[in-house]
XYZ file of C-alpha atoms in Angstrom:
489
model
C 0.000 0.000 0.000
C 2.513 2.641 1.161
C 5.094 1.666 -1.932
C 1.930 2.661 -4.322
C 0.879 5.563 -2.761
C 3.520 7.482 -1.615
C 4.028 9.405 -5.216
C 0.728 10.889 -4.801
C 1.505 11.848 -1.315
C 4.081 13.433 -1.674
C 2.604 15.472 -4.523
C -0.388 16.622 -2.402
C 1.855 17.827 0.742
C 4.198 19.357 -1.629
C 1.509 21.239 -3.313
C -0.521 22.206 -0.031
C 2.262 23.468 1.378
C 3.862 24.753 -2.018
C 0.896 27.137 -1.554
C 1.439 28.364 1.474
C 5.083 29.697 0.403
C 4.360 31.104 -2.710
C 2.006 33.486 -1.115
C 5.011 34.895 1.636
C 6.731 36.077 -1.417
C 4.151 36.955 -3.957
C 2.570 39.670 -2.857
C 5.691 41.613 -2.257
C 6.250 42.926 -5.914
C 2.485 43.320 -6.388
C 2.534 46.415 -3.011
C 2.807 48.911 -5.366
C -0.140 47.933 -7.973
C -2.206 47.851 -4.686
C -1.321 51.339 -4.004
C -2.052 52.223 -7.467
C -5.797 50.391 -7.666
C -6.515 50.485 -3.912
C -5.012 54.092 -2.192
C -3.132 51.898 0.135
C -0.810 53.700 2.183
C 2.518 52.583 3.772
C 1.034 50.900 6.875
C -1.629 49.224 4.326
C 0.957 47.933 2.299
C 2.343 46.365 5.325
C -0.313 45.149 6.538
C -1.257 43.028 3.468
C 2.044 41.085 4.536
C 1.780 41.546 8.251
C -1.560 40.060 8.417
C -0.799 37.149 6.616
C 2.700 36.269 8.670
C 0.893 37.109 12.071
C -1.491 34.656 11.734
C 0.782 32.338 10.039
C 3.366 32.974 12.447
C 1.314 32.718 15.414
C -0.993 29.695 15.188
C 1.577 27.098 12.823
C 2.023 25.394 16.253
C -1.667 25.143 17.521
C -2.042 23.548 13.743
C 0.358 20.985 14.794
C -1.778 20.369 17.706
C -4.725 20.358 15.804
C -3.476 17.746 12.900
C -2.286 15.278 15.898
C -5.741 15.039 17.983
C -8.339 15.441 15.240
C -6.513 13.748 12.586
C -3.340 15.076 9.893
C -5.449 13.994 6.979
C -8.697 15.893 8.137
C -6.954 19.398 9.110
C -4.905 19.626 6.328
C -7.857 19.043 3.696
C -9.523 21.963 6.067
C -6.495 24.089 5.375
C -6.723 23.660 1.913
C -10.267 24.336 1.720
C -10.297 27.464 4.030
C -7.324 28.844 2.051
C -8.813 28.473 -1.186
C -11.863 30.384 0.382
C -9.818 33.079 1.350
C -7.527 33.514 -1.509
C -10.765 33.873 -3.465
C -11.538 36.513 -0.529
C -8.912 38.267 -1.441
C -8.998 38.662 -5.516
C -12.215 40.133 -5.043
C -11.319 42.793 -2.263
C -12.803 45.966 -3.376
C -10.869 47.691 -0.599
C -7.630 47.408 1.347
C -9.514 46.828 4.623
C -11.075 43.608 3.654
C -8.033 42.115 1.819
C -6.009 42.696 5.239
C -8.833 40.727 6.983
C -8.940 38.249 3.614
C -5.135 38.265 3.878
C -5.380 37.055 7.844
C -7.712 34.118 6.729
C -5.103 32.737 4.273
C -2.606 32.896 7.507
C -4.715 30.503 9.832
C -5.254 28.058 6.718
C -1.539 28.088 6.511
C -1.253 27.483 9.853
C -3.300 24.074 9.249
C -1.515 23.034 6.305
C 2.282 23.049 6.487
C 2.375 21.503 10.204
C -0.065 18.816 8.588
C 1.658 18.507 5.453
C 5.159 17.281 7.151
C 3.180 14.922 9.557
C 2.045 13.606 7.244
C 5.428 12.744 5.469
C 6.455 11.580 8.586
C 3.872 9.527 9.248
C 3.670 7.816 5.770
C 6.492 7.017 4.548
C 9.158 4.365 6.100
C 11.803 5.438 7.862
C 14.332 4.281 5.876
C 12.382 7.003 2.937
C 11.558 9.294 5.175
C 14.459 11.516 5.186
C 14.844 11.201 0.871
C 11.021 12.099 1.070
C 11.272 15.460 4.027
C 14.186 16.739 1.160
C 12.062 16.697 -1.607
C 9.771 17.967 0.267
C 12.334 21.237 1.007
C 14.127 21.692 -2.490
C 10.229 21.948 -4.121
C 8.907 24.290 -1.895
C 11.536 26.073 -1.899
C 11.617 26.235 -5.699
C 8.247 27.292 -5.214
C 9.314 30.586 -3.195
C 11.702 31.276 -5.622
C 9.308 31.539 -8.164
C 7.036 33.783 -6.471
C 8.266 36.913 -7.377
C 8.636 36.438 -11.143
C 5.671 34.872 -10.755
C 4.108 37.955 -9.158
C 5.423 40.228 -11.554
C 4.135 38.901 -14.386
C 0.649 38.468 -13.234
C 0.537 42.153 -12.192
C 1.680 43.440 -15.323
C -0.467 40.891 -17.940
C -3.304 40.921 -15.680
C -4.167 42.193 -12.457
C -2.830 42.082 -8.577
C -5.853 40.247 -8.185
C -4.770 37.200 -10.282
C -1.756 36.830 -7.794
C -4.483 35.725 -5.496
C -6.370 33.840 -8.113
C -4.018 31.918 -9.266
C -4.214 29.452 -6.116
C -7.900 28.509 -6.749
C -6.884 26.378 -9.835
C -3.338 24.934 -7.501
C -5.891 24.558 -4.029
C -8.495 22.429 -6.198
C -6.183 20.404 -7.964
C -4.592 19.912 -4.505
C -7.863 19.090 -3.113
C -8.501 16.139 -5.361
C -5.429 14.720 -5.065
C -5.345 14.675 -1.554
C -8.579 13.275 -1.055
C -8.066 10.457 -3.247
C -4.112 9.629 -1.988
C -3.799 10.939 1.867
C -4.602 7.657 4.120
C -7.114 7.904 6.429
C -6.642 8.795 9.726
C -6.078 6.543 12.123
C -8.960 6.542 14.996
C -9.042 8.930 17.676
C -7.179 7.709 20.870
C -8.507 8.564 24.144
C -5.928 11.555 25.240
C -6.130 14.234 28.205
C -3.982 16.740 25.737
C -5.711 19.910 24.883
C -5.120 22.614 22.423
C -3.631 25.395 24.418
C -6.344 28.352 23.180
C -5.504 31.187 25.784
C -1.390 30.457 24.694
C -2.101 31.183 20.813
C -4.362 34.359 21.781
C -1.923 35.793 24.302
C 0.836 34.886 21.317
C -1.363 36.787 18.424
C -2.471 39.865 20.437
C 0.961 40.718 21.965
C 2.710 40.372 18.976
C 0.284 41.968 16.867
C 0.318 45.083 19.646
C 4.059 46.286 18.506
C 3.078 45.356 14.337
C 0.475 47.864 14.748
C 2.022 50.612 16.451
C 4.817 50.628 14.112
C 2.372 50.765 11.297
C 0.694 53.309 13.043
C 3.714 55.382 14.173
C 4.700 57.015 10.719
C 1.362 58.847 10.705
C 1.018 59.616 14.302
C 4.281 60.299 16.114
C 5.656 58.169 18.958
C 3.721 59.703 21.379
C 0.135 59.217 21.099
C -1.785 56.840 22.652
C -2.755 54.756 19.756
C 0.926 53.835 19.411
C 1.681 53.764 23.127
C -1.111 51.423 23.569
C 0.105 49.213 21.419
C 3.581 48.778 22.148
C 2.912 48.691 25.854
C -0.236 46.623 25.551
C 1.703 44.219 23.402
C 4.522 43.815 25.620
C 2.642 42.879 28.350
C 0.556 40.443 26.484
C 3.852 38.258 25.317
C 4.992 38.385 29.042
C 1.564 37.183 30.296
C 2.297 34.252 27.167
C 5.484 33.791 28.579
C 4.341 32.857 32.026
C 1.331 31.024 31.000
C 3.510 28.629 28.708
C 5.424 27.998 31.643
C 2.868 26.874 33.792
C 0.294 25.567 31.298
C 0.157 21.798 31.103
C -0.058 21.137 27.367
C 1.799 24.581 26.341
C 2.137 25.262 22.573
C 5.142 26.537 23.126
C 7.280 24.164 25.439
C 10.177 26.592 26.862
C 12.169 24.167 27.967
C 13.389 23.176 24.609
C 15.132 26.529 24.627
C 17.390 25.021 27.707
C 19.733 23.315 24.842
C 22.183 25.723 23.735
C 22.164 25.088 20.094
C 18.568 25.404 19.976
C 18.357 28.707 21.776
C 21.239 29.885 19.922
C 19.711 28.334 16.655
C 16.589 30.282 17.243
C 18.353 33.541 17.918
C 20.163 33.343 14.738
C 17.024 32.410 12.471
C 14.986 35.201 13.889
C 17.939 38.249 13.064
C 18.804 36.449 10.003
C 14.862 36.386 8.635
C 14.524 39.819 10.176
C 16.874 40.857 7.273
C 16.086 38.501 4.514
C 12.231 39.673 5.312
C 13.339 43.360 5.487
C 15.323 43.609 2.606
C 13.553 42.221 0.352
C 10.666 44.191 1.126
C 11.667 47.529 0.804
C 13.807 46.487 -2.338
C 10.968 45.087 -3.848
C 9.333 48.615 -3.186
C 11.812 50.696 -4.315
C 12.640 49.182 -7.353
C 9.145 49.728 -8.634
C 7.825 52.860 -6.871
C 11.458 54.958 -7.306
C 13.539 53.120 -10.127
C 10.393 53.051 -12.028
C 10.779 49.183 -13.272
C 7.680 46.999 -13.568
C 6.484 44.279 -11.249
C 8.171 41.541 -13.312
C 11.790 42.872 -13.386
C 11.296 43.542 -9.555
C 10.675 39.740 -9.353
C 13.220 39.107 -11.004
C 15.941 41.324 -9.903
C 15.512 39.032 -6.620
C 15.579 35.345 -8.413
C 18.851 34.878 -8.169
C 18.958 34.677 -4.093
C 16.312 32.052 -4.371
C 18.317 29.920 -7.142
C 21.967 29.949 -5.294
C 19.694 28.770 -1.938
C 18.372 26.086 -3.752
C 21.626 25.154 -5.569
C 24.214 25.363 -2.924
C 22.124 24.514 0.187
C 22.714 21.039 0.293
C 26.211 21.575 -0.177
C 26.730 23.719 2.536
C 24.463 20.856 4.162
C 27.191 18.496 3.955
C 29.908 20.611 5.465
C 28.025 21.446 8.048
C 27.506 17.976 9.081
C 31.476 17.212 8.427
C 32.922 20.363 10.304
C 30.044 21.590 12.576
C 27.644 23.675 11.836
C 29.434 27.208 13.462
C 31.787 27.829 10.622
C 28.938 28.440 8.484
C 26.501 29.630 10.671
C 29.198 32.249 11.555
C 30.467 32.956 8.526
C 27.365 32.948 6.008
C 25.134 35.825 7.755
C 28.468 37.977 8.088
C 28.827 37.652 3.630
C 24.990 38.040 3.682
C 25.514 41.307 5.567
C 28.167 42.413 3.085
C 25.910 42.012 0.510
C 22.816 43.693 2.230
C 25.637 46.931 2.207
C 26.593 46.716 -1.161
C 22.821 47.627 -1.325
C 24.116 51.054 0.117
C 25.299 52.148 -3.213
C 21.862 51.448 -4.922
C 20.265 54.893 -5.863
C 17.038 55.664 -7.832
C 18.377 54.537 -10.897
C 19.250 51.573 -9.561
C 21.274 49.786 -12.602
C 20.452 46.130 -12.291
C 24.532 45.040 -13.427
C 26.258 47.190 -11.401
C 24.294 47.690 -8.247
C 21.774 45.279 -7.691
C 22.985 41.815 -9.178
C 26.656 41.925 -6.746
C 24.597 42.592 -3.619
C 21.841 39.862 -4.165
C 24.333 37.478 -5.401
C 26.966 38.380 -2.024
C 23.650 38.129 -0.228
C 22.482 34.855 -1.729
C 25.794 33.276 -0.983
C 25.661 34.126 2.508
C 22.164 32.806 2.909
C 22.967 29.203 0.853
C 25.627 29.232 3.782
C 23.729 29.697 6.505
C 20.025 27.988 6.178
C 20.658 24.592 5.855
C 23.320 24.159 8.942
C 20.747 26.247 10.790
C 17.605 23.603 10.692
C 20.004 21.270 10.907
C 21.337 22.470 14.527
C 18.486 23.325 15.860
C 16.513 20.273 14.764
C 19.709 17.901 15.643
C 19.939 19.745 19.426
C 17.030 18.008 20.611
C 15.772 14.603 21.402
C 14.085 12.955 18.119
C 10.608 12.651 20.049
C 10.561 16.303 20.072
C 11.982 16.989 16.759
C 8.479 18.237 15.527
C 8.010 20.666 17.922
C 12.097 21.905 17.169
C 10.644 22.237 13.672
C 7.847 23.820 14.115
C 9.384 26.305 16.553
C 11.994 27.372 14.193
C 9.422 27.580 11.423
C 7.068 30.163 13.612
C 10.737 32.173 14.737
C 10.986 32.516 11.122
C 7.604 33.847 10.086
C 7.692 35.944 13.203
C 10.454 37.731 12.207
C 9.671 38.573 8.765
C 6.671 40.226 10.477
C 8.278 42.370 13.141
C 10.881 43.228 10.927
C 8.634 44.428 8.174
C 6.860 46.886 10.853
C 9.896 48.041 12.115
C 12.153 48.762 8.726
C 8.983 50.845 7.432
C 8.950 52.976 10.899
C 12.583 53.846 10.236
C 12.267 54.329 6.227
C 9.576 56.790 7.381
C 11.141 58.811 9.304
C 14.037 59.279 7.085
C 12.085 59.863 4.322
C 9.997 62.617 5.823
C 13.392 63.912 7.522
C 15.669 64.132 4.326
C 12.438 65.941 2.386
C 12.450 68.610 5.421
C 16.157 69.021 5.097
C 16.038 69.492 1.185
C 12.202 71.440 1.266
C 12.668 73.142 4.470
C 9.919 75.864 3.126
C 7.375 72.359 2.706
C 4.066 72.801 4.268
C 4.494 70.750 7.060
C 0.858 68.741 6.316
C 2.799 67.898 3.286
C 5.565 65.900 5.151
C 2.953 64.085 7.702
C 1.781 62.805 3.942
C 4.843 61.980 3.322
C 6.194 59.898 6.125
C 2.413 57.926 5.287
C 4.051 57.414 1.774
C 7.413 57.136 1.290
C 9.200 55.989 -1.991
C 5.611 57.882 -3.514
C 6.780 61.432 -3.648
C 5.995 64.977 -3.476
C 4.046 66.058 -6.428
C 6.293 69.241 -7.862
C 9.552 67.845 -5.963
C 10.369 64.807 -7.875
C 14.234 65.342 -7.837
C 14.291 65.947 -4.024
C 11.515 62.667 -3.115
C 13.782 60.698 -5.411
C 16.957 61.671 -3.627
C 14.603 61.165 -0.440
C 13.875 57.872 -0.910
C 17.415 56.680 -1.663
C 18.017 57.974 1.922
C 14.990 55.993 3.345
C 16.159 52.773 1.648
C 20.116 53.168 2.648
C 18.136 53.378 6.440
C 16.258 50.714 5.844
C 18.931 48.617 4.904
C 21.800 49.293 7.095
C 18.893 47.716 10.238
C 19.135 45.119 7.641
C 22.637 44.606 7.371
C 23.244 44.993 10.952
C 20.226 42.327 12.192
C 21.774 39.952 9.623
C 25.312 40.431 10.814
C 24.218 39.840 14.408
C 23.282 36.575 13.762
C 26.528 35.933 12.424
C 28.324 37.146 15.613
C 25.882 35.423 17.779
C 26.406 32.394 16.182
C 29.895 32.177 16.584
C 29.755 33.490 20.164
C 27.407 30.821 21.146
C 27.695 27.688 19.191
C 30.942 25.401 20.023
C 32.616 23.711 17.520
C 32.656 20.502 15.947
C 30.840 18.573 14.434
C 28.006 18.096 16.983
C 27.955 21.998 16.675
């Protein structure tokens, strides 16, 4: 049974989850068409991302809770379904409002699906497959993010930004069938006293969505008003009330005493300042590119291909070194190039020549990432006890999303305020209603004061990437202040 089935398996997981991906990286060149159709300001823009890796970010370990008591088959058809239903949600948003909440939806079905999807795997296959099978698993989905952004850019400019989102109904009901027909049932529901920790994944959502929103928030209304206050504080004190009820809660979603192992603390560390970057970067590049250089959604997808393709190539490579030397070497070494290359981005301005400015940095960047990602799941999965390699996993993947959202909130805060700051300095007669507009919009422009927006913006993104450079270089330092070496890392 298992020797027919497992093509089809594998198939459905990788598409479900294939999904999933595709839709972190998508949207990114398809911002500025959504400015253009919808009126979506800065903290809109972000917030069609934010919602999406909040949720995702969030709840992906409450899915994993969910697949193991009700059944891995059963929630990850219900993922597929409910983010089908809200992709469709979200190609017919007439405003930016309800594609935020549309975009939120798609987040929670993730949730379901890629916890389920690798359960599966597990599950299914034998273990002398399983590990061939979890790889194929990784190099297709992450082909899959590679081609987002191409992907992206050439639906906006054919079509629409709405068939970005309507190009998963076709995948999710293809998916659908498939899945039905090849996932094996689940196995009957055995008596357990586990329960899905509820108050833990509200506490998580809430306080982390508290500081998202205030930094959204904060380019339009200053650091001191309430709204933003609220927020921060409220937010704060939410994660610390998460933090003590996952320490006391019987069934936490979040066991903290995984992060007693060094390598997976450290591990952890590193991914969230190293996605901070990757997340940050290629946002406001992605931005720029279009809304300043002036190229179209396509070549802004593709301008960023080749960090996805040397990932994918040289990954397993670095893999195997890893696993031969120890995984600090790299883990050192890799963020510390992919910082380089985040400030060769420095000497981008808003003409932005694709040869000479923007292919070395994403290809010094891409290098340093092929180094670093695969000894990183590999150390922090590898510092625990098998039984609780699942949760390591799914830890690492929420650290991930996580950052990619707070990082997203916090580069456009400081892109703001050097935008509005560099127009005051250049248009110091500027009515001053004119700049609040402006620190809502930046890369946009001044209508009348093209030359000084553009030089503006170059400012804003040389900001936005030196907190890059220096989150990604952090995790560099902290991995080789923390890890030990060998090859047991």
């Amino acid at each position: 049974m298992i020797a027919v089935r497992t093509g089809p398996i594998l198939a459905a997981t990788i598409l479900g989850s294939a999904v999933v991906f595709i839709d972190s990286t998508v949207v990114n060149v398809a911002l500025p068409a959504l400015r253009s159709d919808l009126g979506a300001t800065l903290a809109e823009q972000q917030w069609v991302v934010e919602a999406y890796l909040l949720m995702l970010g969030s709840l992906v370990l409450v899915g994993g809770s969910l697949g193991d008591l009700y059944g891995r088959r059963r929630i990850f058809l219900l993922g597929l379904a409910g983010f089908g239903i809200a992709s469709a949600l979200c190609a017919v948003a007439p405003g930016a409002e309800l594609l935020i909440a549309a975009r939120g939806l798609q987040g929670i079905a993730g949730a379901l699906l890629v916890p389920s999807s690798l359960a599966i795997l597990t599950t299914t296959f034998p273990e002398d497959r399983r590990a061939v099978a979890v790889g194929t698993w990784t190099a297709w989905t992450s082909g899959m993010i590679a081609l987002g952004p191409p992907l992206g850019g050439l639906l906006v400019d054919v079509a629409s930004w709405r068939a970005v989102f309507a190009l998963n109904l076709p995948l999710i009901a293809a998916c659908l069938v498939l899945a039905a027909r090849a996932l094996p049932a689940d196995p009957p529901r055995a008596a357990t006293a586990r329960r899905i920790d509820g108050v833990g994944a509200g506490l998580c959502a809430l306080g982390l969505g508290g500081p998202v929103y205030a930094l959204t928030r904060e380019p339009a209304l200053g650091w001191g008003a309430p709204e933003v206050l609220a927020g921060l504080l409220g937010g704060f004190a939410l994660l610390a009330a998460f933090v003590l009820w996952e320490a006391r809660h019987r069934d936490p979603m979040l066991p903290l005493g995984v992060f007693r192992v060094r390598t997976v603390a450290v591990g952890n560390g590193a991914t969230l300042l190293l996605y901070a970057g990757l997340n940050a970067a290629t946002f406001l590049l992605a931005l720029f590119l279009q809304q300043v250089a002036g190229w179209d959604a396509l070549e802004a997808g593709l301008a960023l291909t080749p960090l996805s393709l040397l990932m994918i190539a040289l990954s397993r490579r670095f893999g195997a070194l890893s696993t031969r030397f120890g995984p600090r070497a790299l883990m050192g070494t890799g963020p510390l190039v992919a910082g380089c290359g985040l400030l060769l981005m420095l000497r981008i301005d808003e003409h932005a020549d694709y040869l000479t400015q923007v292919l070395p940095a994403v290809l010094v960047f891409g290098l340093g990432m092929a180094m670093t990602v695969a000894p990183l799941t590999a150390t922090v999965l590898t510092g625990t006890a098998s039984r609780h390699a699942g949760i390591a996993s799914g830890i690492n993947n929420a650290v991930a999303r996580i950052a990619g959202l707070l990082a997203i909130a916090g580069v456009g805060a400081v892109t703001a305020a050097a935008y509005a700051g560099e127009l005051q300095r250049r248009l110091p007669a500027v009515d001053s209603g004119a700049l609040v507009t402006a620190r809502r919009t930046p890369f946009v422009g001044l209508r009348g004061h093209e030359e000084a927006s553009a030089a503006a913006s170059t400012v804003a993104l040389h900001h936005g990437m030196a907190v890059a450079a220096v989150l990604t270089l952090a995790a560099g330092v902290l991995s080789l202040v923390g890890l030990r070496g060998g090859p047991t890392g």
